[in-house]
PDB file of C-alpha atoms in Angstrom:
ATOM      1  CA  MET A 167     109.355 160.044  46.817  1.00 50.00           C
ATOM      2  CA  THR A 168     109.830 157.876  43.725  1.00 61.00           C
ATOM      3  CA  ALA A 169     107.018 158.597  41.273  1.00 72.00           C
ATOM      4  CA  LYS A 170     104.593 155.683  41.047  1.00 84.00           C
ATOM      5  CA  SER A 171     102.333 154.913  38.117  1.00 93.00           C
ATOM      6  CA  LEU A 172      98.707 155.361  39.011  1.00 96.00           C
ATOM      7  CA  SER A 173      95.308 154.203  37.813  1.00 97.00           C
ATOM      8  CA  LEU A 174      92.832 156.915  38.776  1.00 98.00           C
ATOM      9  CA  VAL A 175      89.102 156.213  39.066  1.00 98.00           C
ATOM     10  CA  LEU A 176      86.717 159.165  39.220  1.00 98.00           C
ATOM     11  CA  GLY A 177      83.178 158.658  40.486  1.00 96.00           C
ATOM     12  CA  SER A 178      79.839 160.105  39.459  1.00 95.00           C
ATOM     13  CA  GLY A 179      77.910 162.782  41.342  1.00 92.00           C
ATOM     14  CA  GLY A 180      76.914 165.790  39.248  1.00 91.00           C
ATOM     15  CA  ALA A 181      78.490 169.095  40.285  1.00 94.00           C
ATOM     16  CA  ARG A 182      80.340 167.337  43.107  1.00 95.00           C
ATOM     17  CA  GLY A 183      82.524 165.955  40.315  1.00 97.00           C
ATOM     18  CA  LEU A 184      84.322 169.289  40.189  1.00 98.00           C
ATOM     19  CA  ALA A 185      86.082 168.055  43.340  1.00 98.00           C
ATOM     20  CA  HIS A 186      88.004 165.679  41.062  1.00 98.00           C
ATOM     21  CA  ILE A 187      89.932 168.700  39.790  1.00 98.00           C
ATOM     22  CA  GLY A 188      91.230 169.460  43.273  1.00 98.00           C
ATOM     23  CA  VAL A 189      92.134 165.801  43.814  1.00 98.00           C
ATOM     24  CA  ILE A 190      94.126 165.655  40.579  1.00 98.00           C
ATOM     25  CA  GLU A 191      95.965 168.871  41.435  1.00 98.00           C
ATOM     26  CA  VAL A 192      97.089 167.415  44.767  1.00 97.00           C
ATOM     27  CA  LEU A 193      98.164 164.114  43.184  1.00 97.00           C
ATOM     28  CA  GLU A 194     100.304 165.957  40.665  1.00 96.00           C
ATOM     29  CA  GLU A 195     101.859 168.092  43.400  1.00 96.00           C
ATOM     30  CA  ARG A 196     102.733 164.907  45.306  1.00 94.00           C
ATOM     31  CA  GLY A 197     104.479 163.429  42.258  1.00 94.00           C
ATOM     32  CA  TYR A 198     102.059 160.691  41.229  1.00 95.00           C
ATOM     33  CA  ARG A 199     102.054 159.757  37.523  1.00 95.00           C
ATOM     34  CA  VAL A 200      98.523 159.098  36.305  1.00 97.00           C
ATOM     35  CA  LYS A 201      98.810 156.515  33.532  1.00 96.00           C
ATOM     36  CA  SER A 202      95.199 155.390  33.150  1.00 97.00           C
ATOM     37  CA  LEU A 203      91.769 156.789  33.945  1.00 98.00           C
ATOM     38  CA  ALA A 204      88.248 155.474  34.283  1.00 98.00           C
ATOM     39  CA  GLY A 205      85.172 157.467  35.155  1.00 98.00           C
ATOM     40  CA  SER A 206      81.404 157.504  35.332  1.00 97.00           C
ATOM     41  CA  SER A 207      79.283 160.535  34.493  1.00 95.00           C
ATOM     42  CA  MET A 208      80.999 163.696  35.771  1.00 96.00           C
ATOM     43  CA  GLY A 209      84.000 161.524  36.592  1.00 98.00           C
ATOM     44  CA  ALA A 210      84.250 160.561  32.911  1.00 98.00           C
ATOM     45  CA  LEU A 211      84.053 164.227  31.910  1.00 98.00           C
ATOM     46  CA  ILE A 212      86.871 165.326  34.229  1.00 98.00           C
ATOM     47  CA  ALA A 213      88.974 162.256  33.367  1.00 98.00           C
ATOM     48  CA  GLY A 214      88.613 162.921  29.636  1.00 98.00           C
ATOM     49  CA  ILE A 215      89.497 166.596  29.956  1.00 98.00           C
ATOM     50  CA  TYR A 216      92.527 165.694  32.067  1.00 98.00           C
ATOM     51  CA  ALA A 217      93.643 163.102  29.525  1.00 98.00           C
ATOM     52  CA  MET A 218      93.414 165.834  26.877  1.00 97.00           C
ATOM     53  CA  GLY A 219      95.772 168.002  28.943  1.00 96.00           C
ATOM     54  CA  LYS A 220      93.150 170.730  29.263  1.00 97.00           C
ATOM     55  CA  LEU A 221      92.221 170.550  32.942  1.00 97.00           C
ATOM     56  CA  GLU A 222      93.554 174.018  33.784  1.00 97.00           C
ATOM     57  CA  ALA A 223      91.530 175.638  30.977  1.00 97.00           C
ATOM     58  CA  TYR A 224      88.401 173.821  32.093  1.00 97.00           C
ATOM     59  CA  ARG A 225      89.021 174.779  35.723  1.00 98.00           C
ATOM     60  CA  ASP A 226      89.279 178.466  34.839  1.00 97.00           C
ATOM     61  CA  TRP A 227      86.123 178.257  32.717  1.00 97.00           C
ATOM     62  CA  ALA A 228      84.145 176.432  35.416  1.00 96.00           C
ATOM     63  CA  CYS A 229      85.218 178.833  38.171  1.00 96.00           C
ATOM     64  CA  ALA A 230      84.010 181.786  36.090  1.00 95.00           C
ATOM     65  CA  LEU A 231      80.460 180.420  35.717  1.00 92.00           C
ATOM     66  CA  ASP A 232      77.655 182.036  37.685  1.00 90.00           C
ATOM     67  CA  ARG A 233      74.140 180.658  38.139  1.00 84.00           C
ATOM     68  CA  SER A 234      72.664 182.091  34.972  1.00 83.00           C
ATOM     69  CA  ASP A 235      75.696 180.969  32.916  1.00 87.00           C
ATOM     70  CA  VAL A 236      74.956 177.396  33.959  1.00 85.00           C
ATOM     71  CA  LEU A 237      71.304 177.708  33.027  1.00 80.00           C
ATOM     72  CA  LYS A 238      72.160 179.187  29.622  1.00 84.00           C
ATOM     73  CA  LEU A 239      74.058 175.982  28.782  1.00 86.00           C
ATOM     74  CA  LEU A 240      70.853 173.937  29.060  1.00 80.00           C
ATOM     75  CA  ASP A 241      69.037 173.200  25.801  1.00 78.00           C
ATOM     76  CA  PHE A 242      65.616 171.900  26.736  1.00 76.00           C
ATOM     77  CA  SER A 243      64.138 168.895  24.962  1.00 71.00           C
ATOM     78  CA  PHE A 244      60.404 168.836  24.371  1.00 63.00           C
ATOM     79  CA  GLY A 245      60.270 165.060  24.078  1.00 63.00           C
ATOM     80  CA  THR A 246      59.607 162.678  26.954  1.00 60.00           C
ATOM     81  CA  THR A 247      62.999 160.925  27.187  1.00 72.00           C
ATOM     82  CA  GLY A 248      64.756 163.723  29.069  1.00 71.00           C
ATOM     83  CA  LEU A 249      64.591 167.398  29.967  1.00 74.00           C
ATOM     84  CA  ILE A 250      67.905 168.419  28.372  1.00 80.00           C
ATOM     85  CA  LYS A 251      69.453 167.442  25.038  1.00 83.00           C
ATOM     86  CA  GLY A 252      72.998 168.255  26.141  1.00 82.00           C
ATOM     87  CA  GLU A 253      74.161 169.345  22.684  1.00 88.00           C
ATOM     88  CA  ARG A 254      74.765 172.966  23.720  1.00 90.00           C
ATOM     89  CA  LEU A 255      76.978 171.883  26.633  1.00 92.00           C
ATOM     90  CA  MET A 256      78.938 169.429  24.484  1.00 92.00           C
ATOM     91  CA  ASP A 257      79.484 172.069  21.783  1.00 93.00           C
ATOM     92  CA  GLU A 258      80.721 174.547  24.394  1.00 94.00           C
ATOM     93  CA  LEU A 259      83.174 172.000  25.797  1.00 94.00           C
ATOM     94  CA  ARG A 260      84.419 170.969  22.357  1.00 95.00           C
ATOM     95  CA  ASP A 261      85.133 174.622  21.583  1.00 95.00           C
ATOM     96  CA  LEU A 262      86.993 174.978  24.885  1.00 95.00           C
ATOM     97  CA  ILE A 263      88.815 171.639  24.993  1.00 93.00           C
ATOM     98  CA  GLY A 264      88.864 170.297  21.457  1.00 93.00           C
ATOM     99  CA  ASP A 265      88.103 166.662  20.666  1.00 93.00           C
ATOM    100  CA  ARG A 266      90.241 163.632  19.904  1.00 95.00           C
ATOM    101  CA  ARG A 267      89.773 159.943  19.511  1.00 97.00           C
ATOM    102  CA  ILE A 268      90.318 158.075  22.750  1.00 98.00           C
ATOM    103  CA  GLU A 269      92.955 155.892  21.104  1.00 97.00           C
ATOM    104  CA  GLU A 270      95.076 159.010  20.496  1.00 97.00           C
ATOM    105  CA  LEU A 271      95.129 160.176  24.120  1.00 97.00           C
ATOM    106  CA  PRO A 272      98.470 160.019  25.978  1.00 96.00           C
ATOM    107  CA  MET A 273      96.963 157.832  28.706  1.00 96.00           C
ATOM    108  CA  ALA A 274      94.426 155.018  28.818  1.00 97.00           C
ATOM    109  CA  PHE A 275      90.854 156.257  29.265  1.00 98.00           C
ATOM    110  CA  THR A 276      87.539 154.488  29.813  1.00 98.00           C
ATOM    111  CA  ALA A 277      84.129 156.100  30.151  1.00 98.00           C
ATOM    112  CA  VAL A 278      81.442 153.940  31.720  1.00 97.00           C
ATOM    113  CA  ALA A 279      77.816 154.140  30.589  1.00 97.00           C
ATOM    114  CA  THR A 280      74.700 152.005  31.054  1.00 94.00           C
ATOM    115  CA  ASP A 281      72.943 150.166  28.210  1.00 95.00           C
ATOM    116  CA  LEU A 282      69.179 150.471  28.723  1.00 92.00           C
ATOM    117  CA  ASP A 283      68.384 147.395  26.617  1.00 91.00           C
ATOM    118  CA  SER A 284      70.937 144.887  27.907  1.00 93.00           C
ATOM    119  CA  ARG A 285      70.865 146.397  31.439  1.00 91.00           C
ATOM    120  CA  ARG A 286      74.643 146.185  31.574  1.00 94.00           C
ATOM    121  CA  GLU A 287      77.446 148.672  31.968  1.00 94.00           C
ATOM    122  CA  VAL A 288      79.352 149.602  28.821  1.00 96.00           C
ATOM    123  CA  TRP A 289      83.043 150.465  28.789  1.00 97.00           C
ATOM    124  CA  ILE A 290      83.864 152.984  26.069  1.00 98.00           C
ATOM    125  CA  ASP A 291      87.595 153.079  25.348  1.00 97.00           C
ATOM    126  CA  GLU A 292      87.675 153.989  21.666  1.00 97.00           C
ATOM    127  CA  GLY A 293      86.124 156.514  19.321  1.00 96.00           C
ATOM    128  CA  PRO A 294      85.544 160.271  19.744  1.00 96.00           C
ATOM    129  CA  LEU A 295      86.148 161.380  23.324  1.00 97.00           C
ATOM    130  CA  PHE A 296      83.084 163.584  23.654  1.00 95.00           C
ATOM    131  CA  ASP A 297      80.766 160.895  22.263  1.00 95.00           C
ATOM    132  CA  ALA A 298      81.933 158.698  25.149  1.00 97.00           C
ATOM    133  CA  ILE A 299      81.520 161.503  27.676  1.00 96.00           C
ATOM    134  CA  ARG A 300      78.031 162.391  26.422  1.00 95.00           C
ATOM    135  CA  ALA A 301      76.918 158.785  26.872  1.00 95.00           C
ATOM    136  CA  SER A 302      78.368 158.563  30.366  1.00 96.00           C
ATOM    137  CA  ILE A 303      76.761 161.776  31.674  1.00 93.00           C
ATOM    138  CA  ALA A 304      73.202 161.077  30.459  1.00 90.00           C
ATOM    139  CA  ILE A 305      71.465 161.184  33.847  1.00 84.00           C
ATOM    140  CA  PRO A 306      68.061 159.481  33.378  1.00 81.00           C
ATOM    141  CA  THR A 307      65.119 161.921  33.058  1.00 74.00           C
ATOM    142  CA  LEU A 308      67.525 164.893  33.098  1.00 78.00           C
ATOM    143  CA  PHE A 309      69.491 164.270  29.888  1.00 84.00           C
ATOM    144  CA  THR A 310      68.105 162.490  26.845  1.00 87.00           C
ATOM    145  CA  PRO A 311      69.775 159.080  26.317  1.00 89.00           C
ATOM    146  CA  SER A 312      72.765 158.906  23.994  1.00 91.00           C
ATOM    147  CA  HIS A 313      72.287 156.875  20.803  1.00 90.00           C
ATOM    148  CA  TYR A 314      75.699 155.240  20.547  1.00 89.00           C
ATOM    149  CA  LYS A 315      76.519 152.485  18.042  1.00 90.00           C
ATOM    150  CA  GLY A 316      72.899 151.405  17.855  1.00 90.00           C
ATOM    151  CA  ARG A 317      72.393 151.352  21.618  1.00 92.00           C
ATOM    152  CA  TYR A 318      70.648 153.733  23.988  1.00 93.00           C
ATOM    153  CA  LEU A 319      73.099 154.624  26.738  1.00 95.00           C
ATOM    154  CA  VAL A 320      72.578 156.564  29.956  1.00 93.00           C
ATOM    155  CA  ASP A 321      74.612 157.580  33.011  1.00 93.00           C
ATOM    156  CA  GLY A 322      77.324 155.123  33.992  1.00 93.00           C
ATOM    157  CA  GLY A 323      76.670 155.849  37.661  1.00 91.00           C
ATOM    158  CA  LEU A 324      73.453 153.900  37.383  1.00 90.00           C
ATOM    159  CA  LEU A 325      75.352 150.598  37.556  1.00 91.00           C
ATOM    160  CA  ASN A 326      78.924 151.556  38.473  1.00 93.00           C
ATOM    161  CA  PRO A 327      79.390 154.935  40.187  1.00 93.00           C
ATOM    162  CA  VAL A 328      83.083 154.269  40.967  1.00 95.00           C
ATOM    163  CA  PRO A 329      84.298 152.086  38.068  1.00 95.00           C
ATOM    164  CA  ILE A 330      87.485 150.420  39.258  1.00 95.00           C
ATOM    165  CA  ALA A 331      87.168 147.260  37.136  1.00 94.00           C
ATOM    166  CA  PRO A 332      88.185 148.916  33.814  1.00 95.00           C
ATOM    167  CA  THR A 333      91.577 149.846  35.306  1.00 95.00           C
ATOM    168  CA  LEU A 334      92.469 146.370  36.565  1.00 91.00           C
ATOM    169  CA  ARG A 335      93.950 145.466  33.190  1.00 88.00           C
ATOM    170  CA  ASP A 336      96.369 148.416  33.194  1.00 90.00           C
ATOM    171  CA  GLY A 337      99.053 147.017  35.506  1.00 89.00           C
ATOM    172  CA  ASN A 338      99.994 150.246  37.265  1.00 94.00           C
ATOM    173  CA  ASP A 339     101.651 150.427  40.676  1.00 94.00           C
ATOM    174  CA  LEU A 340      98.616 151.831  42.487  1.00 96.00           C
ATOM    175  CA  THR A 341      94.896 152.368  42.055  1.00 96.00           C
ATOM    176  CA  PHE A 342      93.286 155.418  43.643  1.00 98.00           C
ATOM    177  CA  ALA A 343      89.532 156.020  43.487  1.00 97.00           C
ATOM    178  CA  VAL A 344      87.451 159.088  44.272  1.00 97.00           C
ATOM    179  CA  SER A 345      83.898 158.632  45.537  1.00 95.00           C
ATOM    180  CA  LEU A 346      81.507 161.572  45.632  1.00 94.00           C
ATOM    181  CA  ALA A 347      79.132 159.831  48.038  1.00 90.00           C
ATOM    182  CA  GLY A 348      81.041 160.404  51.286  1.00 90.00           C
ATOM    183  CA  HIS A 349      79.369 161.004  54.642  1.00 89.00           C
ATOM    184  CA  ARG A 350      77.841 164.411  55.274  1.00 89.00           C
ATOM    185  CA  ASP A 351      80.234 166.922  56.799  1.00 89.00           C
ATOM    186  CA  PRO A 352      78.444 169.368  59.195  1.00 88.00           C
ATOM    187  CA  ARG A 353      81.214 171.883  58.561  1.00 88.00           C
ATOM    188  CA  LEU A 354      80.016 172.316  54.968  1.00 87.00           C
ATOM    189  CA  ASP A 355      76.455 173.111  56.043  1.00 78.00           C
ATOM    190  CA  GLU A 356      77.774 176.109  57.977  1.00 70.00           C
ATOM    191  CA  LEU A 357      79.433 177.763  54.987  1.00 66.00           C
ATOM    192  CA  PRO A 358      77.598 180.903  53.800  1.00 63.00           C
ATOM    193  CA  ASP A 359      75.475 180.614  50.686  1.00 58.00           C
ATOM    194  CA  GLU A 360      76.769 182.350  47.573  1.00 57.00           C
ATOM    195  CA  PRO A 361      74.374 185.119  46.548  1.00 52.00           C
ATOM    196  CA  ALA A 362      72.865 185.236  43.087  1.00 50.00           C
ATOM    197  CA  THR A 363      74.457 188.270  41.500  1.00 48.00           C
ATOM    198  CA  ASP A 364      72.995 187.928  38.005  1.00 49.00           C
ATOM    199  CA  SER A 365      69.642 189.664  37.582  1.00 51.00           C
ATOM    200  CA  ASP A 366      68.623 187.148  34.920  1.00 51.00           C
ATOM    201  CA  PHE A 367      68.759 184.219  37.340  1.00 51.00           C
ATOM    202  CA  ASP A 368      65.135 184.479  38.479  1.00 57.00           C
ATOM    203  CA  LYS A 369      63.987 184.582  34.873  1.00 53.00           C
ATOM    204  CA  TYR A 370      65.838 181.375  33.960  1.00 49.00           C
ATOM    205  CA  ARG A 371      64.746 179.628  37.147  1.00 54.00           C
ATOM    206  CA  ALA A 372      61.096 180.480  36.404  1.00 57.00           C
ATOM    207  CA  ALA A 373      61.477 179.138  32.872  1.00 53.00           C
ATOM    208  CA  ILE A 374      62.848 175.829  34.166  1.00 54.00           C
ATOM    209  CA  GLN A 375      60.113 175.511  36.765  1.00 56.00           C
ATOM    210  CA  GLY A 376      57.411 176.136  34.156  1.00 58.00           C
ATOM    211  CA  PHE A 377      58.967 173.618  31.793  1.00 53.00           C
ATOM    212  CA  VAL A 378      59.155 170.938  34.477  1.00 54.00           C
ATOM    213  CA  GLU A 379      55.495 171.484  35.320  1.00 55.00           C
ATOM    214  CA  LYS A 380      54.521 171.014  31.676  1.00 53.00           C
ATOM    215  CA  VAL A 381      56.518 167.786  31.440  1.00 49.00           C
ATOM    216  CA  THR A 382      54.965 166.536  34.675  1.00 47.00           C
ATOM    217  CA  GLN A 383      51.491 167.152  33.277  1.00 51.00           C
ATOM    218  CA  LYS A 384      52.362 165.369  30.062  1.00 48.00           C
ATOM    219  CA  ILE A 385      53.728 162.338  31.872  1.00 41.00           C
ATOM    220  CA  SER A 386      50.602 162.129  34.020  1.00 44.00           C
ATOM    221  CA  GLU A 387      48.484 162.187  30.816  1.00 46.00           C
ATOM    222  CA  GLY A 388      47.028 165.583  31.427  1.00 44.00           C
ATOM    223  CA  GLY A 389      46.222 165.132  35.110  1.00 44.00           C
ATOM    224  CA  PRO A 390      46.665 168.015  37.543  1.00 42.00           C
ATOM    225  CA  VAL A 391      50.093 168.858  38.825  1.00 41.00           C
ATOM    226  CA  ASP A 392      50.531 167.991  42.499  1.00 45.00           C
ATOM    227  CA  GLU A 393      50.455 170.821  44.991  1.00 44.00           C
ATOM    228  CA  PRO A 394      53.916 172.077  45.976  1.00 44.00           C
ATOM    229  CA  THR A 395      55.626 170.222  48.807  1.00 49.00           C
ATOM    230  CA  GLU A 396      58.835 170.785  50.739  1.00 61.00           C
ATOM    231  CA  LEU A 397      60.705 168.734  48.122  1.00 60.00           C
ATOM    232  CA  SER A 398      60.730 169.774  44.471  1.00 61.00           C
ATOM    233  CA  LEU A 399      60.755 167.304  41.589  1.00 58.00           C
ATOM    234  CA  PHE A 400      64.468 167.909  41.037  1.00 58.00           C
ATOM    235  CA  GLU A 401      65.222 167.392  44.719  1.00 65.00           C
ATOM    236  CA  VAL A 402      63.362 164.063  44.776  1.00 65.00           C
ATOM    237  CA  LEU A 403      65.190 162.883  41.638  1.00 62.00           C
ATOM    238  CA  ASN A 404      68.567 164.047  42.938  1.00 64.00           C
ATOM    239  CA  ARG A 405      68.178 162.460  46.364  1.00 69.00           C
ATOM    240  CA  SER A 406      66.823 159.213  44.918  1.00 67.00           C
ATOM    241  CA  PHE A 407      69.746 158.966  42.503  1.00 64.00           C
ATOM    242  CA  ASP A 408      72.215 159.685  45.308  1.00 70.00           C
ATOM    243  CA  VAL A 409      70.695 156.967  47.512  1.00 71.00           C
ATOM    244  CA  MET A 410      70.893 154.433  44.700  1.00 69.00           C
ATOM    245  CA  GLN A 411      74.448 155.331  43.725  1.00 69.00           C
ATOM    246  CA  GLY A 412      75.608 155.202  47.334  1.00 68.00           C
ATOM    247  CA  ALA A 413      74.284 151.656  47.717  1.00 71.00           C
ATOM    248  CA  VAL A 414      75.763 150.492  44.393  1.00 73.00           C
ATOM    249  CA  SER A 415      79.110 152.115  45.211  1.00 71.00           C
ATOM    250  CA  ARG A 416      79.418 150.167  48.444  1.00 74.00           C
ATOM    251  CA  LEU A 417      78.822 146.890  46.615  1.00 71.00           C
ATOM    252  CA  LYS A 418      81.291 147.681  43.828  1.00 75.00           C
ATOM    253  CA  LEU A 419      83.993 148.863  46.225  1.00 74.00           C
ATOM    254  CA  ALA A 420      83.609 145.682  48.259  1.00 68.00           C
ATOM    255  CA  ALA A 421      84.361 143.672  45.119  1.00 71.00           C
ATOM    256  CA  HIS A 422      87.267 145.829  43.878  1.00 79.00           C
ATOM    257  CA  HIS A 423      88.909 147.806  46.657  1.00 87.00           C
ATOM    258  CA  PRO A 424      91.437 150.464  45.567  1.00 94.00           C
ATOM    259  CA  ASP A 425      94.746 151.094  47.273  1.00 95.00           C
ATOM    260  CA  LEU A 426      93.332 154.452  48.356  1.00 97.00           C
ATOM    261  CA  LEU A 427      89.748 155.676  48.442  1.00 96.00           C
ATOM    262  CA  ILE A 428      89.245 159.449  48.602  1.00 97.00           C
ATOM    263  CA  GLU A 429      85.722 160.357  49.681  1.00 96.00           C
ATOM    264  CA  VAL A 430      84.148 163.741  49.034  1.00 96.00           C
ATOM    265  CA  PRO A 431      81.234 164.624  51.383  1.00 95.00           C
ATOM    266  CA  ARG A 432      77.937 164.384  49.536  1.00 90.00           C
ATOM    267  CA  ASN A 433      76.773 167.709  51.010  1.00 91.00           C
ATOM    268  CA  VAL A 434      79.578 169.793  49.471  1.00 94.00           C
ATOM    269  CA  CYS A 435      76.925 170.974  46.992  1.00 92.00           C
ATOM    270  CA  LEU A 436      73.710 169.943  45.283  1.00 86.00           C
ATOM    271  CA  THR A 437      73.882 167.977  42.053  1.00 85.00           C
ATOM    272  CA  TYR A 438      73.235 170.990  39.827  1.00 83.00           C
ATOM    273  CA  GLU A 439      75.293 173.646  41.666  1.00 90.00           C
ATOM    274  CA  PHE A 440      78.080 173.927  39.092  1.00 92.00           C
ATOM    275  CA  TYR A 441      78.399 177.623  39.900  1.00 93.00           C
ATOM    276  CA  ARG A 442      80.065 176.635  43.208  1.00 94.00           C
ATOM    277  CA  ALA A 443      83.167 175.400  41.371  1.00 96.00           C
ATOM    278  CA  SER A 444      85.794 177.151  43.499  1.00 96.00           C
ATOM    279  CA  ARG A 445      84.330 175.832  46.750  1.00 95.00           C
ATOM    280  CA  ILE A 446      83.942 172.292  45.378  1.00 97.00           C
ATOM    281  CA  ILE A 447      87.484 172.153  43.959  1.00 98.00           C
ATOM    282  CA  LYS A 448      88.862 173.371  47.274  1.00 97.00           C
ATOM    283  CA  GLU A 449      87.028 170.577  49.087  1.00 97.00           C
ATOM    284  CA  GLY A 450      88.470 168.042  46.644  1.00 98.00           C
ATOM    285  CA  ARG A 451      91.949 169.275  47.510  1.00 98.00           C
ATOM    286  CA  ARG A 452      91.194 169.089  51.222  1.00 97.00           C
ATOM    287  CA  GLN A 453      89.940 165.507  51.065  1.00 98.00           C
ATOM    288  CA  ALA A 454      92.844 164.382  48.873  1.00 98.00           C
ATOM    289  CA  GLU A 455      95.411 165.878  51.238  1.00 97.00           C
ATOM    290  CA  ARG A 456      93.786 164.226  54.265  1.00 96.00           C
ATOM    291  CA  ALA A 457      93.582 160.837  52.554  1.00 97.00           C
ATOM    292  CA  LEU A 458      97.178 160.976  51.321  1.00 97.00           C
ATOM    293  CA  GLU A 459      98.446 161.887  54.783  1.00 95.00           C
ATOM    294  CA  ASP A 460      96.803 158.755  56.161  1.00 92.00           C
ATOM    295  CA  PHE A 461      98.113 156.749  53.209  1.00 93.00           C
ATOM    296  CA  GLY A 462     101.641 157.964  53.799  1.00 84.00           C
ATOM    297  CA  GLY A 463     102.020 159.639  50.437  1.00 72.00           C
TER     298      GLY A 463
END
């Protein structure tokens, strides 16, 4: 097939965003030429790394992470604006990937974030790449907000989980978008769980649980912590954010429909399960191949 220029839009969704790697691999194998990228949250991270030409290095790094490796990347904040500062993760990625100004990238790139004061989405298409990524991935309550050019910015998925609008100005042949809020796939629930092989995992998990309890007490002004229920604090936050993003995605996609929408099942993993990289990437490939077969490409 004749190679067609492509605007690629990568959606938000925590660890599910690793599926974007599999999607991109399939697109390249099919001969598509990605000329511009836009992404929210994890979508902005993968898009930026791809624009840097470092996706393979990041893939290898991500697939080598186990549960305790993920937890070691978290630098807890003892303020009340978020549980994690995110500086340790950004430093690790800069060491792995490098950093460049967005204007110097070989393809157009836009990271989408949310301005807490103006209550509007912000398109970041200039300046240091990882400053833009850090702003876009700042999940409320989980990461501290990013102070960017005098504004407090948080996760772009809050207002635009699948940001197609920034690519409309690019004039490419096609626009493909990847949503991480697809319908549940029962097949994925049947896959065996991956055992925790690192003996330190329980120690780090206990530390996180204790920290969350302290923050909960502080927020409730010293009141008692609620008795445990079937849903943890993280699970409530994750599910609530997923519900909100799913609703917003449907509205945004109705306004700007791509030529092809690739949907990754929302139950491929939980938001924080970055240690499942190989499984998630494989599912991204699977969904891309199915969608492209229907599309005829």
